[in-house]
Coordinates of C-alpha atoms in Angstrom, one line a residue:
M227 CA 83.0 125.9 105.7
V228 CA 82.1 123.7 108.7
Y229 CA 84.8 121.8 110.5
R230 CA 84.2 118.9 112.9
S231 CA 86.6 118.1 115.6
F232 CA 86.9 114.8 117.3
K233 CA 88.7 114.5 120.6
S234 CA 89.5 111.7 122.8
S235 CA 90.9 111.9 126.3
A236 CA 94.3 110.5 125.2
L237 CA 94.4 111.6 121.6
S238 CA 93.6 114.8 119.7
F239 CA 92.7 114.5 116.0
R240 CA 92.9 117.1 113.3
P241 CA 89.6 118.5 112.3
M242 CA 88.2 117.3 109.0
R243 CA 86.2 119.4 106.5
A244 CA 82.6 118.5 106.5
S245 CA 82.7 118.0 102.7
C246 CA 85.3 115.2 103.2
L247 CA 83.1 113.6 105.8
A248 CA 80.0 113.8 103.6
S249 CA 81.7 112.5 100.4
G250 CA 83.8 109.9 102.2
T251 CA 86.9 110.8 100.2
R252 CA 90.3 111.7 101.5
S253 CA 93.4 112.7 99.6
F254 CA 96.7 110.8 100.0
H255 CA 100.2 111.7 98.9
A256 CA 102.0 109.4 96.6
S257 CA 105.5 108.4 97.6
P258 CA 108.3 107.7 95.1
P259 CA 108.5 104.1 93.9
R260 CA 110.5 101.9 96.1
G261 CA 113.2 99.6 94.9
V262 CA 112.2 96.0 94.4
L263 CA 114.2 92.8 95.2
Y264 CA 113.5 89.9 93.0
A265 CA 115.2 86.9 94.7
K266 CA 115.8 83.8 92.6
A267 CA 114.2 85.3 89.6
D268 CA 112.7 83.0 86.9
Q269 CA 112.6 83.9 83.1
Q270 CA 109.3 85.7 83.4
T271 CA 110.3 87.8 86.4
F272 CA 113.7 88.6 84.9
T273 CA 112.1 89.9 81.7
K274 CA 109.6 92.0 83.6
A275 CA 112.2 93.5 85.8
I276 CA 114.7 94.4 83.1
N277 CA 112.1 96.0 80.9
A278 CA 110.6 98.3 83.6
K279 CA 110.5 101.9 82.3
G280 CA 112.1 104.6 84.4
R281 CA 114.1 102.1 86.5
I282 CA 117.5 100.4 86.4
A283 CA 117.5 96.7 87.0
V284 CA 120.7 95.5 88.6
V285 CA 121.0 91.8 87.9
D286 CA 123.2 89.7 90.2
F287 CA 124.2 86.3 88.7
Y288 CA 125.3 84.1 91.6
A289 CA 125.5 80.5 92.8
D290 CA 125.1 79.2 96.4
W291 CA 128.6 77.5 96.3
C292 CA 130.3 80.8 95.2
G293 CA 132.2 82.4 98.1
P294 CA 132.7 85.8 96.4
C295 CA 129.0 85.9 95.6
H296 CA 128.2 85.7 99.3
Q297 CA 130.6 88.6 99.9
L298 CA 129.2 90.8 97.2
A299 CA 125.4 90.1 97.8
P300 CA 125.0 92.2 101.0
V301 CA 126.9 95.1 99.5
V302 CA 124.8 95.2 96.3
E303 CA 121.6 94.8 98.4
S304 CA 122.4 97.7 100.7
L305 CA 123.5 100.0 97.9
T306 CA 120.4 99.4 95.7
N307 CA 118.0 99.9 98.6
E308 CA 116.0 103.2 98.8
P309 CA 116.8 106.0 98.9
N310 CA 119.8 105.2 96.7
K311 CA 119.5 106.1 93.1
S312 CA 121.7 105.9 90.0
G313 CA 123.8 108.7 88.8
S314 CA 121.0 109.5 86.3
G315 CA 118.4 109.6 89.1
F316 CA 116.6 106.4 88.3
P317 CA 115.7 104.1 91.2
F318 CA 117.2 100.5 91.3
D319 CA 115.5 97.1 91.3
L320 CA 117.7 94.2 92.3
V321 CA 117.2 90.9 90.4
K322 CA 119.1 87.9 91.7
V323 CA 119.5 85.0 89.3
D324 CA 120.7 81.6 90.7
T325 CA 122.9 80.2 87.9
D326 CA 122.5 76.7 89.4
S327 CA 118.8 76.6 88.5
D328 CA 117.5 75.5 85.1
E329 CA 116.1 78.9 84.3
G330 CA 119.1 80.7 85.7
Q331 CA 121.4 78.7 83.4
I332 CA 119.3 79.7 80.4
I333 CA 119.4 83.4 81.3
G334 CA 123.1 83.1 82.1
A335 CA 123.8 81.5 78.7
K336 CA 121.9 84.3 76.9
Y337 CA 124.1 86.9 78.5
K338 CA 127.3 84.9 78.3
I339 CA 128.0 84.6 82.0
R340 CA 131.4 82.8 82.3
A341 CA 132.4 83.8 85.8
L342 CA 130.7 84.5 89.1
P343 CA 129.7 86.8 90.5
T344 CA 128.6 88.9 87.5
V345 CA 126.5 92.0 87.8
I346 CA 124.8 93.5 84.8
A347 CA 122.7 96.7 84.8
F348 CA 119.8 97.0 82.5
R349 CA 117.9 100.1 81.4
D350 CA 114.7 99.6 79.3
G351 CA 115.7 96.0 78.5
T352 CA 119.2 96.9 77.3
P353 CA 122.4 96.0 79.2
V354 CA 124.2 99.3 79.9
S355 CA 127.1 98.2 82.1
Q356 CA 128.5 95.2 84.0
F357 CA 131.3 94.0 86.2
V358 CA 132.7 90.6 87.1
G359 CA 134.0 89.6 90.5
A360 CA 133.5 90.8 94.0
L361 CA 134.1 94.5 94.3
N362 CA 134.4 96.3 97.6
E363 CA 131.7 98.8 98.7
A364 CA 133.4 101.8 97.0
G365 CA 133.7 99.9 93.8
V366 CA 130.1 98.9 93.7
R367 CA 129.0 102.5 94.6
E368 CA 131.1 103.9 91.7
F369 CA 129.6 101.3 89.4
L370 CA 126.0 102.3 90.4
N371 CA 126.8 106.1 90.2
Q372 CA 127.9 105.6 86.6
L373 CA 124.5 104.3 85.6

């Protein structure tokens, strides 16, 4: 096996196999899927997010005028970020639905949203758990660990 080494005065590079240089291919390692934030989701985005396989969609129903929604939002965002996972090991996607928008009102009516903030967790398109009101960080963490 022939190795080629490339050196610079400031940098030293790992040698590459000659077969990699000739074929022009390199291998890359796949990282685990990252959590996705869907801000101000419309009907199409909402449907896509809640039906994702192997993931849990945490849907935050909010309004701009809602004070408790503004308190809850940063807590939910930080706890659903990577590397946090549900108690069952699934990664989270955070979907934010503005209930003041036309599409947000339609989605909210479908899931009978009567108070804000309301958070519903979906797995494979099915609601699995929810809470209403602004929980503290420990309460949100416990909710996410139960999923």
